[in-house]
């Protein structure tokens, strides 16, 4: 009973979030990696906290209010930062799932450590740990991931600064709940009623926004791809801009730019179509030529160079989203091979 109360509720919450993801943006292997990352963060931090508590001379209550929220949220956030940096998070929906997954892994290790140390503790403690503290860990990391993703999309040239508000919010919520003058069971009820509800509301709105973006984005990408493939492309704004680039770059480089635009549009269409199929409960495998296309994109980017890619940026809807599209398709291809 103690083990169940300490470990199961937060896992059920994580499973609920993943089930709510109609596009299945986050596959089970990615969730397991997030859980492992959170567990590793807790394993690294537990001995550090034991040492810091003794060295600082602080009371446990003061340490939990002012020190632990900062160190724990920062440690949990490291893997989220890695995912954002590698463009492994495309929408707030997968930010919520992966962030909650990291927090869940952290909470599981922390509660297992408590189970090991406090073998005779009453069930009320495990109720508080499992329904309260564990859910708090998952929710605050999900908040950090969602806020950071939102700001990184807006502040494209200030990614480091975009991480600060989300981390500050996670720390403030964590520390704030540790400050509440409520009995442990009452505090657990507050956490269970407030934090998951807030995450679910934001999640549902993000899901709706994602549906609108995928549907409208697919239509736009298909139209752009038809223009790129048409004979009138040279007369369009895109074609005129590429012609102007011939004054600054070698003709072969400009030709590579055109090929890169076409390939990115093709993969974007393929990724969005796959997401719409998933929402309908269908499985659409990626193109058998996907590996060749991904290799060609890497070659073209290397051939064009950093300066050329910067010059091409006005014609690319979102290079960050393009990287996420390629990651999504590559993961789907790996899943197909495993089957």
mmCIF file of C-alpha atoms in Angstrom:
data_model
loop_
_atom_site.group_PDB
_atom_site.id
_atom_site.type_symbol
_atom_site.label_atom_id
_atom_site.label_comp_id
_atom_site.label_asym_id
_atom_site.label_seq_id
_atom_site.Cartn_x
_atom_site.Cartn_y
_atom_site.Cartn_z
ATOM 1 C CA UNK A 1 0.000 0.000 0.000
ATOM 2 C CA UNK A 2 2.831 2.397 0.870
ATOM 3 C CA UNK A 3 4.645 1.700 -2.404
ATOM 4 C CA UNK A 4 1.445 2.118 -4.391
ATOM 5 C CA UNK A 5 0.579 5.459 -2.798
ATOM 6 C CA UNK A 6 4.138 6.761 -3.212
ATOM 7 C CA UNK A 7 4.672 5.773 -6.840
ATOM 8 C CA UNK A 8 1.445 5.118 -8.744
ATOM 9 C CA UNK A 9 -0.530 8.431 -8.711
ATOM 10 C CA UNK A 10 2.075 10.489 -10.552
ATOM 11 C CA UNK A 11 2.534 7.706 -13.121
ATOM 12 C CA UNK A 12 -1.223 7.713 -13.716
ATOM 13 C CA UNK A 13 -1.148 11.485 -14.237
ATOM 14 C CA UNK A 14 1.659 11.103 -16.774
ATOM 15 C CA UNK A 15 -0.281 8.356 -18.572
ATOM 16 C CA UNK A 16 -3.356 10.624 -18.665
ATOM 17 C CA UNK A 17 -1.404 13.439 -20.307
ATOM 18 C CA UNK A 18 -0.036 11.096 -22.948
ATOM 19 C CA UNK A 19 -3.502 9.692 -23.663
ATOM 20 C CA UNK A 20 -4.832 13.234 -24.093
ATOM 21 C CA UNK A 21 -2.264 13.843 -26.848
ATOM 22 C CA UNK A 22 -4.412 13.090 -29.907
ATOM 23 C CA UNK A 23 -1.477 13.570 -32.295
ATOM 24 C CA UNK A 24 0.741 11.163 -30.308
ATOM 25 C CA UNK A 25 3.568 13.703 -30.543
ATOM 26 C CA UNK A 26 5.479 11.941 -27.766
ATOM 27 C CA UNK A 27 6.090 8.240 -28.265
ATOM 28 C CA UNK A 28 6.587 5.842 -25.363
ATOM 29 C CA UNK A 29 10.402 5.571 -25.835
ATOM 30 C CA UNK A 30 10.693 9.364 -25.490
ATOM 31 C CA UNK A 31 8.603 9.277 -22.289
ATOM 32 C CA UNK A 32 10.821 6.532 -20.870
ATOM 33 C CA UNK A 33 13.941 8.573 -21.667
ATOM 34 C CA UNK A 34 12.380 11.579 -19.890
ATOM 35 C CA UNK A 35 11.614 9.388 -16.866
ATOM 36 C CA UNK A 36 15.203 8.129 -16.839
ATOM 37 C CA UNK A 37 16.569 11.677 -17.106
ATOM 38 C CA UNK A 38 14.466 12.804 -14.154
ATOM 39 C CA UNK A 39 15.550 9.761 -12.145
ATOM 40 C CA UNK A 40 19.214 10.484 -12.928
ATOM 41 C CA UNK A 41 18.758 14.100 -11.796
ATOM 42 C CA UNK A 42 17.360 12.917 -8.467
ATOM 43 C CA UNK A 43 20.143 10.364 -7.968
ATOM 44 C CA UNK A 44 22.728 13.092 -8.525
ATOM 45 C CA UNK A 45 20.991 15.612 -6.282
ATOM 46 C CA UNK A 46 20.079 13.438 -3.273
ATOM 47 C CA UNK A 47 23.652 13.120 -1.901
ATOM 48 C CA UNK A 48 24.286 16.803 -2.678
ATOM 49 C CA UNK A 49 21.237 17.779 -0.625
ATOM 50 C CA UNK A 50 22.312 15.538 2.264
ATOM 51 C CA UNK A 51 25.707 17.248 2.292
ATOM 52 C CA UNK A 52 24.305 20.768 1.847
ATOM 53 C CA UNK A 53 21.777 20.319 4.651
ATOM 54 C CA UNK A 54 24.532 19.329 7.082
ATOM 55 C CA UNK A 55 26.994 21.961 5.841
ATOM 56 C CA UNK A 56 24.536 24.858 5.846
ATOM 57 C CA UNK A 57 23.163 24.232 9.322
ATOM 58 C CA UNK A 58 19.682 25.140 8.061
ATOM 59 C CA UNK A 59 16.580 23.526 9.480
ATOM 60 C CA UNK A 60 14.848 21.057 7.184
ATOM 61 C CA UNK A 61 11.844 23.375 6.796
ATOM 62 C CA UNK A 62 13.978 26.365 5.760
ATOM 63 C CA UNK A 63 16.019 24.203 3.395
ATOM 64 C CA UNK A 64 12.843 22.881 1.724
ATOM 65 C CA UNK A 65 11.470 26.403 1.301
ATOM 66 C CA UNK A 66 14.487 28.315 0.020
ATOM 67 C CA UNK A 67 17.165 25.920 -1.243
ATOM 68 C CA UNK A 68 15.528 22.736 -2.533
ATOM 69 C CA UNK A 69 13.086 24.479 -4.927
ATOM 70 C CA UNK A 70 15.989 26.188 -6.713
ATOM 71 C CA UNK A 71 18.318 23.191 -6.941
ATOM 72 C CA UNK A 72 15.598 20.679 -7.795
ATOM 73 C CA UNK A 73 13.887 22.752 -10.485
ATOM 74 C CA UNK A 74 17.240 23.645 -12.055
ATOM 75 C CA UNK A 75 18.395 20.020 -12.057
ATOM 76 C CA UNK A 76 15.121 18.742 -13.512
ATOM 77 C CA UNK A 77 15.147 21.513 -16.092
ATOM 78 C CA UNK A 78 18.516 20.514 -17.549
ATOM 79 C CA UNK A 79 17.058 17.705 -19.666
ATOM 80 C CA UNK A 80 14.215 19.940 -20.822
ATOM 81 C CA UNK A 81 16.802 22.519 -21.936
ATOM 82 C CA UNK A 82 18.611 19.769 -23.854
ATOM 83 C CA UNK A 83 15.368 18.773 -25.611
ATOM 84 C CA UNK A 84 14.613 22.394 -26.513
ATOM 85 C CA UNK A 85 18.151 22.979 -27.761
ATOM 86 C CA UNK A 86 18.014 19.876 -29.975
ATOM 87 C CA UNK A 87 14.543 20.876 -31.280
ATOM 88 C CA UNK A 88 12.953 17.730 -29.864
ATOM 89 C CA UNK A 89 9.901 19.673 -28.645
ATOM 90 C CA UNK A 90 7.618 21.047 -31.324
ATOM 91 C CA UNK A 91 4.516 22.175 -29.414
ATOM 92 C CA UNK A 92 3.313 22.933 -25.899
ATOM 93 C CA UNK A 93 1.593 19.550 -25.884
ATOM 94 C CA UNK A 94 4.832 17.568 -26.077
ATOM 95 C CA UNK A 95 6.510 20.106 -23.782
ATOM 96 C CA UNK A 96 3.913 19.280 -21.121
ATOM 97 C CA UNK A 97 4.244 15.503 -21.528
ATOM 98 C CA UNK A 98 8.041 15.426 -21.587
ATOM 99 C CA UNK A 99 8.359 17.987 -18.785
ATOM 100 C CA UNK A 100 5.941 16.050 -16.604
ATOM 101 C CA UNK A 101 7.843 12.875 -17.481
ATOM 102 C CA UNK A 102 11.106 14.354 -16.201
ATOM 103 C CA UNK A 103 9.416 15.514 -12.992
ATOM 104 C CA UNK A 104 7.829 12.093 -12.569
ATOM 105 C CA UNK A 105 11.181 10.316 -12.838
ATOM 106 C CA UNK A 106 12.634 12.694 -10.247
ATOM 107 C CA UNK A 107 9.702 12.147 -7.877
ATOM 108 C CA UNK A 108 9.836 8.358 -8.208
ATOM 109 C CA UNK A 109 13.494 8.195 -7.159
ATOM 110 C CA UNK A 110 12.909 10.659 -4.332
ATOM 111 C CA UNK A 111 9.955 8.646 -3.015
ATOM 112 C CA UNK A 112 11.842 5.351 -3.358
ATOM 113 C CA UNK A 113 14.585 6.906 -1.243
ATOM 114 C CA UNK A 114 11.982 7.887 1.358
ATOM 115 C CA UNK A 115 10.531 4.361 1.296
ATOM 116 C CA UNK A 116 14.004 2.976 1.932
ATOM 117 C CA UNK A 117 14.733 5.332 4.815
ATOM 118 C CA UNK A 118 11.315 5.466 6.488
ATOM 119 C CA UNK A 119 10.196 1.868 6.536
ATOM 120 C CA UNK A 120 7.769 2.378 9.437
ATOM 121 C CA UNK A 121 6.197 5.639 8.256
ATOM 122 C CA UNK A 122 2.376 5.863 8.330
ATOM 123 C CA UNK A 123 0.293 5.665 5.172
ATOM 124 C CA UNK A 124 -0.557 9.359 5.525
ATOM 125 C CA UNK A 125 3.051 10.232 4.676
ATOM 126 C CA UNK A 126 2.954 8.209 1.463
ATOM 127 C CA UNK A 127 -0.390 9.772 0.600
ATOM 128 C CA UNK A 128 1.258 13.187 0.890
ATOM 129 C CA UNK A 129 4.388 12.116 -0.986
ATOM 130 C CA UNK A 130 2.561 10.305 -3.794
ATOM 131 C CA UNK A 131 -0.437 12.572 -4.381
ATOM 132 C CA UNK A 132 1.179 15.838 -3.365
ATOM 133 C CA UNK A 133 4.944 16.161 -3.692
ATOM 134 C CA UNK A 134 5.284 13.825 -6.673
ATOM 135 C CA UNK A 135 2.552 15.604 -8.642
ATOM 136 C CA UNK A 136 4.142 18.945 -7.676
ATOM 137 C CA UNK A 137 7.471 17.811 -9.175
ATOM 138 C CA UNK A 138 5.845 16.748 -12.427
ATOM 139 C CA UNK A 139 3.728 19.875 -12.734
ATOM 140 C CA UNK A 140 6.482 22.415 -12.062
ATOM 141 C CA UNK A 141 8.780 20.828 -14.649
ATOM 142 C CA UNK A 142 5.911 20.763 -17.151
ATOM 143 C CA UNK A 143 5.380 24.477 -16.437
ATOM 144 C CA UNK A 144 9.049 25.188 -17.054
ATOM 145 C CA UNK A 145 8.969 23.278 -20.350
ATOM 146 C CA UNK A 146 5.787 24.968 -21.612
ATOM 147 C CA UNK A 147 6.774 28.524 -20.676
ATOM 148 C CA UNK A 148 10.295 28.070 -22.073
ATOM 149 C CA UNK A 149 8.975 26.622 -25.339
ATOM 150 C CA UNK A 150 6.547 29.523 -25.739
ATOM 151 C CA UNK A 151 9.203 32.173 -25.134
ATOM 152 C CA UNK A 152 11.856 30.455 -27.267
ATOM 153 C CA UNK A 153 9.420 30.511 -30.196
ATOM 154 C CA UNK A 154 8.940 34.256 -29.675
ATOM 155 C CA UNK A 155 12.494 35.265 -28.729
ATOM 156 C CA UNK A 156 14.312 33.432 -31.480
ATOM 157 C CA UNK A 157 17.563 35.296 -30.896
ATOM 158 C CA UNK A 158 17.479 35.172 -27.060
ATOM 159 C CA UNK A 159 17.024 31.523 -26.210
ATOM 160 C CA UNK A 160 19.050 31.656 -22.996
ATOM 161 C CA UNK A 161 16.962 34.542 -21.667
ATOM 162 C CA UNK A 162 13.775 32.690 -22.636
ATOM 163 C CA UNK A 163 14.574 29.992 -20.069
ATOM 164 C CA UNK A 164 14.607 32.366 -17.090
ATOM 165 C CA UNK A 165 10.846 33.102 -16.668
ATOM 166 C CA UNK A 166 9.886 29.416 -16.793
ATOM 167 C CA UNK A 167 12.511 28.470 -14.233
ATOM 168 C CA UNK A 168 11.474 31.372 -11.994
ATOM 169 C CA UNK A 169 7.828 30.262 -12.204
ATOM 170 C CA UNK A 170 8.686 26.644 -11.367
ATOM 171 C CA UNK A 171 10.789 27.706 -8.377
ATOM 172 C CA UNK A 172 8.123 30.146 -7.172
ATOM 173 C CA UNK A 173 5.332 27.553 -7.354
ATOM 174 C CA UNK A 174 7.490 24.898 -5.665
ATOM 175 C CA UNK A 175 8.614 27.250 -2.899
ATOM 176 C CA UNK A 176 5.137 28.753 -2.553
ATOM 177 C CA UNK A 177 3.522 25.412 -1.828
ATOM 178 C CA UNK A 178 6.258 24.644 0.699
ATOM 179 C CA UNK A 179 5.358 27.933 2.433
ATOM 180 C CA UNK A 180 1.625 27.270 2.723
ATOM 181 C CA UNK A 181 0.613 27.035 6.403
ATOM 182 C CA UNK A 182 -1.585 23.984 5.883
ATOM 183 C CA UNK A 183 -1.526 20.480 7.332
ATOM 184 C CA UNK A 184 0.198 18.005 4.963
ATOM 185 C CA UNK A 185 -3.019 16.262 3.899
ATOM 186 C CA UNK A 186 -4.784 19.585 3.208
ATOM 187 C CA UNK A 187 -1.756 20.795 1.217
ATOM 188 C CA UNK A 188 -1.870 17.588 -0.811
ATOM 189 C CA UNK A 189 -5.529 18.213 -1.653
ATOM 190 C CA UNK A 190 -4.691 21.755 -2.795
ATOM 191 C CA UNK A 191 -1.901 20.459 -5.036
ATOM 192 C CA UNK A 192 -4.141 17.760 -6.493
ATOM 193 C CA UNK A 193 -6.967 20.201 -7.195
ATOM 194 C CA UNK A 194 -5.008 23.201 -8.479
ATOM 195 C CA UNK A 195 -1.867 22.122 -10.344
ATOM 196 C CA UNK A 196 -3.127 19.199 -12.487
ATOM 197 C CA UNK A 197 -6.241 21.206 -13.388
ATOM 198 C CA UNK A 198 -4.095 24.130 -14.544
ATOM 199 C CA UNK A 199 -1.865 21.857 -16.633
ATOM 200 C CA UNK A 200 -4.848 20.082 -18.206
ATOM 201 C CA UNK A 201 -6.547 23.381 -19.143
ATOM 202 C CA UNK A 202 -3.378 24.702 -20.802
ATOM 203 C CA UNK A 203 -2.822 21.294 -22.405
ATOM 204 C CA UNK A 204 -6.291 21.255 -23.955
ATOM 205 C CA UNK A 205 -5.902 24.780 -25.332
ATOM 206 C CA UNK A 206 -2.505 23.871 -26.732
ATOM 207 C CA UNK A 207 -4.007 20.765 -28.315
ATOM 208 C CA UNK A 208 -6.609 22.919 -30.070
ATOM 209 C CA UNK A 209 -3.938 25.365 -31.254
ATOM 210 C CA UNK A 210 -1.845 22.470 -32.531
ATOM 211 C CA UNK A 211 -4.799 21.113 -34.528
ATOM 212 C CA UNK A 212 -5.347 24.516 -36.133
ATOM 213 C CA UNK A 213 -1.638 24.906 -36.906
ATOM 214 C CA UNK A 214 -1.282 21.443 -38.449
ATOM 215 C CA UNK A 215 -4.405 21.801 -40.600
ATOM 216 C CA UNK A 216 -3.690 25.327 -41.838
ATOM 217 C CA UNK A 217 0.043 24.641 -42.109
ATOM 218 C CA UNK A 218 -0.544 21.591 -44.291
ATOM 219 C CA UNK A 219 -2.679 23.595 -46.714
ATOM 220 C CA UNK A 220 -0.063 26.350 -46.897
ATOM 221 C CA UNK A 221 2.841 23.928 -47.356
ATOM 222 C CA UNK A 222 1.022 22.095 -50.155
ATOM 223 C CA UNK A 223 0.359 25.382 -51.959
ATOM 224 C CA UNK A 224 3.977 26.515 -51.557
ATOM 225 C CA UNK A 225 5.252 23.157 -52.757
ATOM 226 C CA UNK A 226 3.076 23.396 -55.874
ATOM 227 C CA UNK A 227 4.494 26.866 -56.540
ATOM 228 C CA UNK A 228 8.077 25.673 -56.060
ATOM 229 C CA UNK A 229 7.515 22.796 -58.469
ATOM 230 C CA UNK A 230 5.723 24.933 -61.075
ATOM 231 C CA UNK A 231 7.147 26.638 -64.131
ATOM 232 C CA UNK A 232 6.139 30.076 -62.831
ATOM 233 C CA UNK A 233 8.351 29.810 -59.731
ATOM 234 C CA UNK A 234 10.974 32.180 -61.176
ATOM 235 C CA UNK A 235 8.325 34.926 -61.423
ATOM 236 C CA UNK A 236 7.220 34.589 -57.797
ATOM 237 C CA UNK A 237 8.601 36.477 -54.814
ATOM 238 C CA UNK A 238 10.544 33.356 -53.807
ATOM 239 C CA UNK A 239 12.064 32.945 -57.244
ATOM 240 C CA UNK A 240 12.953 36.644 -57.515
ATOM 241 C CA UNK A 241 14.689 36.546 -54.141
ATOM 242 C CA UNK A 242 16.746 33.512 -55.168
ATOM 243 C CA UNK A 243 17.725 35.251 -58.394
ATOM 244 C CA UNK A 244 18.935 38.243 -56.375
ATOM 245 C CA UNK A 245 21.063 35.919 -54.252
ATOM 246 C CA UNK A 246 23.017 34.965 -57.393
ATOM 247 C CA UNK A 247 24.733 38.333 -57.064
ATOM 248 C CA UNK A 248 26.175 37.296 -53.692
ATOM 249 C CA UNK A 249 26.571 33.521 -54.023
ATOM 250 C CA UNK A 250 27.824 31.047 -56.596
ATOM 251 C CA UNK A 251 25.144 29.724 -58.942
ATOM 252 C CA UNK A 252 25.611 26.167 -57.646
ATOM 253 C CA UNK A 253 25.008 27.363 -54.072
ATOM 254 C CA UNK A 254 21.781 29.085 -55.142
ATOM 255 C CA UNK A 255 20.709 25.863 -56.858
ATOM 256 C CA UNK A 256 21.356 24.025 -53.591
ATOM 257 C CA UNK A 257 19.210 26.624 -51.802
ATOM 258 C CA UNK A 258 16.335 25.864 -54.157
ATOM 259 C CA UNK A 259 16.719 22.115 -53.562
ATOM 260 C CA UNK A 260 16.782 22.669 -49.791
ATOM 261 C CA UNK A 261 13.570 24.701 -49.877
ATOM 262 C CA UNK A 262 11.838 22.004 -51.915
ATOM 263 C CA UNK A 263 12.998 19.158 -49.669
ATOM 264 C CA UNK A 264 12.022 20.960 -46.470
ATOM 265 C CA UNK A 265 8.549 21.632 -47.842
ATOM 266 C CA UNK A 266 8.158 17.988 -48.889
ATOM 267 C CA UNK A 267 9.134 16.740 -45.439
ATOM 268 C CA UNK A 268 6.917 19.347 -43.759
ATOM 269 C CA UNK A 269 3.928 18.138 -45.777
ATOM 270 C CA UNK A 270 4.769 14.539 -44.947
ATOM 271 C CA UNK A 271 5.104 15.267 -41.206
ATOM 272 C CA UNK A 272 1.825 17.197 -40.972
ATOM 273 C CA UNK A 273 -0.038 14.545 -42.967
ATOM 274 C CA UNK A 274 1.317 11.910 -40.567
ATOM 275 C CA UNK A 275 0.084 13.927 -37.567
ATOM 276 C CA UNK A 276 -3.395 14.305 -39.053
ATOM 277 C CA UNK A 277 -3.487 10.558 -39.730
ATOM 278 C CA UNK A 278 -2.488 9.837 -36.119
ATOM 279 C CA UNK A 279 -5.305 12.054 -34.864
ATOM 280 C CA UNK A 280 -7.715 9.975 -36.962
ATOM 281 C CA UNK A 281 -6.281 6.769 -35.503
ATOM 282 C CA UNK A 282 -4.397 5.793 -38.652
ATOM 283 C CA UNK A 283 -0.747 4.874 -39.041
ATOM 284 C CA UNK A 284 0.913 6.357 -42.128
ATOM 285 C CA UNK A 285 4.527 5.225 -42.531
ATOM 286 C CA UNK A 286 7.101 7.769 -43.707
ATOM 287 C CA UNK A 287 8.296 7.686 -47.297
ATOM 288 C CA UNK A 288 10.761 4.864 -48.041
ATOM 289 C CA UNK A 289 13.105 7.555 -49.388
ATOM 290 C CA UNK A 290 13.118 9.403 -46.050
ATOM 291 C CA UNK A 291 16.674 8.409 -45.102
ATOM 292 C CA UNK A 292 17.952 9.605 -48.477
ATOM 293 C CA UNK A 293 16.082 12.915 -48.108
ATOM 294 C CA UNK A 294 17.485 13.499 -44.606
ATOM 295 C CA UNK A 295 21.026 12.795 -45.826
ATOM 296 C CA UNK A 296 20.493 15.150 -48.758
ATOM 297 C CA UNK A 297 19.286 17.946 -46.456
ATOM 298 C CA UNK A 298 22.406 17.579 -44.296
ATOM 299 C CA UNK A 299 24.586 17.682 -47.420
ATOM 300 C CA UNK A 300 22.797 20.755 -48.793
ATOM 301 C CA UNK A 301 23.074 22.628 -45.498
ATOM 302 C CA UNK A 302 26.798 21.896 -45.390
ATOM 303 C CA UNK A 303 27.216 22.949 -49.026
ATOM 304 C CA UNK A 304 25.265 26.192 -48.566
ATOM 305 C CA UNK A 305 27.131 27.155 -45.396
ATOM 306 C CA UNK A 306 26.154 29.296 -42.424
ATOM 307 C CA UNK A 307 26.116 32.576 -44.376
ATOM 308 C CA UNK A 308 23.995 31.096 -47.147
ATOM 309 C CA UNK A 309 21.490 29.672 -44.650
ATOM 310 C CA UNK A 310 21.154 33.090 -43.028
ATOM 311 C CA UNK A 311 20.493 34.621 -46.444
ATOM 312 C CA UNK A 312 17.891 31.919 -47.127
ATOM 313 C CA UNK A 313 16.102 32.462 -43.797
ATOM 314 C CA UNK A 314 13.420 34.873 -45.177
ATOM 315 C CA UNK A 315 12.145 32.085 -47.457
ATOM 316 C CA UNK A 316 11.993 29.425 -44.741
ATOM 317 C CA UNK A 317 8.855 29.470 -42.601
ATOM 318 C CA UNK A 318 10.694 28.133 -39.545
ATOM 319 C CA UNK A 319 14.039 26.382 -39.591
ATOM 320 C CA UNK A 320 13.443 25.253 -35.977
ATOM 321 C CA UNK A 321 10.139 23.638 -36.952
ATOM 322 C CA UNK A 322 11.821 22.037 -39.970
ATOM 323 C CA UNK A 323 14.314 20.357 -37.653
ATOM 324 C CA UNK A 324 11.431 19.128 -35.504
ATOM 325 C CA UNK A 325 9.647 17.759 -38.583
ATOM 326 C CA UNK A 326 12.738 15.769 -39.537
ATOM 327 C CA UNK A 327 13.079 14.429 -35.999
ATOM 328 C CA UNK A 328 9.403 13.400 -35.966
ATOM 329 C CA UNK A 329 9.714 11.562 -39.283
ATOM 330 C CA UNK A 330 12.973 9.887 -38.272
ATOM 331 C CA UNK A 331 11.394 8.642 -35.034
ATOM 332 C CA UNK A 332 8.406 7.289 -36.963
ATOM 333 C CA UNK A 333 10.782 5.526 -39.357
ATOM 334 C CA UNK A 334 12.654 3.936 -36.421
ATOM 335 C CA UNK A 335 9.350 2.784 -34.920
ATOM 336 C CA UNK A 336 8.438 1.218 -38.277
ATOM 337 C CA UNK A 337 11.738 -0.644 -38.433
ATOM 338 C CA UNK A 338 11.230 -1.993 -34.884
ATOM 339 C CA UNK A 339 7.902 -3.423 -35.959
#
